Amino acid sequence: MLPFDVDRSSPVPLYFQVAQQIEAAIDSGTLAPGDRLENEVALADRLGLSRPTMRQAIQSLVERGLLVRRRGVGTQVVQGRVRRPVRLSSLHDDLVRSGQHPTTTVLLHETGPAPAEVALTLGLAPGTDVVTLGRLRCVDDGPLAVLHNWLPADLLPADADLTHHGLYEVLRAQGVHLRVASQQISAEGADAETAGRLGLDPGAPVLVVERTCWDDSGRAVEFARHHYRADGYTVEMTLVDP
Amino acid sequence: MLPFDVDRSSPVPLYFQVAQQIEAAIDSGTLAPGDRLENEVALADRLGLSRPTMRQAIQSLVERGLLVRRRGVGTQVVQGRVRRPVRLSSLHDDLVRSGQHPTTTVLLHETGPAPAEVALTLGLAPGTDVVTLGRLRCVDDGPLAVLHNWLPADLLPADADLTHHGLYEVLRAQGVHLRVASQQISAEGADAETAGRLGLDPGAPVLVVERTCWDDSGRAVEFARHHYRADGYTVEMTLVDP
DNA sequence: TAGTGGTCTAGACCACCTC
DNA sequence: AGGTGGTCTAGACCACTAA
């Protein structure tokens, strides 16, 4: 009988409060892998919530792969540690969050007509002006990634300080709310220039991430092509079957 | 005013019927990128549904990145084509679905005590028996991937025909319902053996996918390490910010 | 048969955005 | 001020699982 409770005077939604408490119980081991949760109705009753609200709390954890549900059986904690992250976050923020100290060198920052591929991806008329950005991202150990980005020209202020701030941070400050990203991950042998930047031999394996982002109005905000040192970066993700 | 309607005698959930019709309208261009959807209440009224049911339909498309919602504003179709896939599916099924003809050579199929790393990942006691599987997956063009899998020994029948059926297909036939997968994607230079299998030079870039799967009871079903030819395979995913 | 999650209803109030 | 999505309620019936 876990000591869940909710604070109805809080601005935090009730379903979210409950989801956080269940997640905390899983993290702390109070709910062990394989454990069954109380059923939805009983939990709702005990917390003084309606069943739909209780369901929403559980559903949010199911969608993140922490819990599994079976009709007629119940809800259980997934065995083993699910890799949590891969949110729609920036590399810069991810590095800071993991305790590193990323530094950035701006290699290229210019405005001009969009290349055909970029215009197509961003849904812009051919020849529309875009900002082309090239950056080298380093961590304590040395170079980690070469980052290329293309954005509609009106989104990025000309005097943006990309040396000390991540791109997404700058965009947030502009009132851009990223909402959806579609990305494609592949491997390549580094070309001479990329290899030089990353301190690798030409042909050395690099991880390539191509990403297109849209904001909360559905507008394309960015196309990115990033080349990562293979020994310094992995992409993690969790899939849940509907 | 789109001609949506629902069939209340169908076993397909109402929210799913509606979601399918909205998605079809987006695919066909009837709902163009940037278009606003009717508001939730009006749509629910028009279709004779309650608002929560209508919301569930829209929500499912928002979570897949096809629609974006803003409070006080409305719901819009995302500009540009979101990459749809990355479900919890097998490589074999994905290849068949994309019109290719995968063939499989079983390199290794043996049972023995789990290596420490595998036992840890699957949450098994050290020394528990697991099936170790090595396969070479080819398509019309030639070799595509070297697949290594480790499964609890009781999950895979000894006489499973892995030459003509995908692993997940065999598991489904055993009554195993995969539900959650956690995977990590990286790049490597191919070692001599992998390079030989894939028809590459040693050190050539390969995409590495490590995946752990759980079924609908939360039990760990599989740990996989796959090496893909870099020129033949990419991983696609869509991220949506909550 | 008893218990579980899956779906659905008909309302309600609120926060936020645009005008 | 009016319209939008975000949250929440108190029920209901059904499909599926397990004993």
XYZ file of C-alpha atoms in Angstrom, chain A residues 54-145:
92
model
C -5.910 7.786 -12.510
C -5.779 6.167 -15.929
C -4.091 9.200 -17.417
C -1.379 8.982 -14.779
C -0.708 5.312 -15.481
C -0.988 5.791 -19.226
C 1.779 8.390 -19.242
C 4.143 5.871 -17.645
C 3.037 3.080 -19.973
C 3.877 5.289 -22.931
C 7.352 5.822 -21.568
C 7.902 2.110 -21.141
C 8.052 2.002 -17.333
C 4.838 0.042 -16.897
C 3.004 -2.580 -18.942
C -0.722 -3.230 -18.831
C -2.725 -6.309 -19.728
C -6.477 -6.422 -19.811
C -7.825 -8.868 -17.317
C -4.495 -9.111 -15.558
C -3.242 -5.811 -14.264
C -0.419 -3.316 -14.428
C 3.183 -4.291 -13.725
C 6.556 -2.642 -13.500
C 8.817 -3.534 -16.411
C 11.734 -5.797 -15.530
C 15.049 -4.116 -15.945
C 16.035 -0.555 -16.387
C 14.507 1.222 -19.340
C 16.770 3.829 -20.864
C 14.918 6.996 -20.069
C 16.074 9.843 -22.232
C 15.886 11.014 -25.802
C 13.590 13.906 -25.385
C 13.433 16.694 -27.874
C 16.451 18.374 -26.357
C 19.620 19.956 -27.609
C 23.011 18.341 -27.475
C 24.264 21.309 -25.474
C 21.632 20.867 -22.779
C 22.150 17.111 -22.695
C 25.863 17.548 -22.125
C 25.360 20.099 -19.366
C 22.792 17.851 -17.715
C 25.230 14.958 -17.721
C 27.803 17.071 -15.916
C 30.043 17.967 -18.816
C 31.259 21.370 -19.909
C 30.594 21.774 -23.614
C 32.349 24.483 -25.566
C 31.392 25.658 -29.013
C 33.342 27.159 -31.887
C 31.333 28.852 -34.607
C 32.823 27.835 -37.935
C 30.199 29.355 -40.183
C 27.283 31.745 -39.687
C 25.897 33.214 -42.881
C 22.643 34.030 -44.581
C 21.799 33.186 -48.165
C 19.411 31.363 -50.479
C 18.459 27.898 -49.263
C 20.007 24.926 -51.038
C 17.339 22.941 -52.850
C 17.406 20.037 -50.392
C 17.056 22.349 -47.398
C 14.252 24.385 -48.955
C 12.363 21.175 -49.676
C 12.850 19.809 -46.179
C 11.792 23.039 -44.492
C 8.904 23.579 -46.888
C 10.262 26.932 -48.079
C 10.043 28.386 -51.564
C 13.282 27.689 -53.457
C 15.694 30.547 -53.028
C 14.259 31.748 -49.704
C 16.946 33.074 -47.393
C 18.127 30.757 -44.666
C 20.813 30.975 -42.032
C 23.534 28.374 -42.478
C 25.355 27.482 -39.324
C 28.474 25.407 -38.791
C 29.741 24.705 -35.291
C 32.290 22.501 -33.583
C 31.141 21.150 -30.238
C 33.841 20.037 -27.792
C 33.724 18.563 -24.324
C 36.448 18.175 -21.726
C 37.976 15.282 -23.629
C 38.169 17.070 -26.950
C 36.053 17.483 -30.085
C 32.753 15.605 -30.092
C 30.694 16.724 -33.057
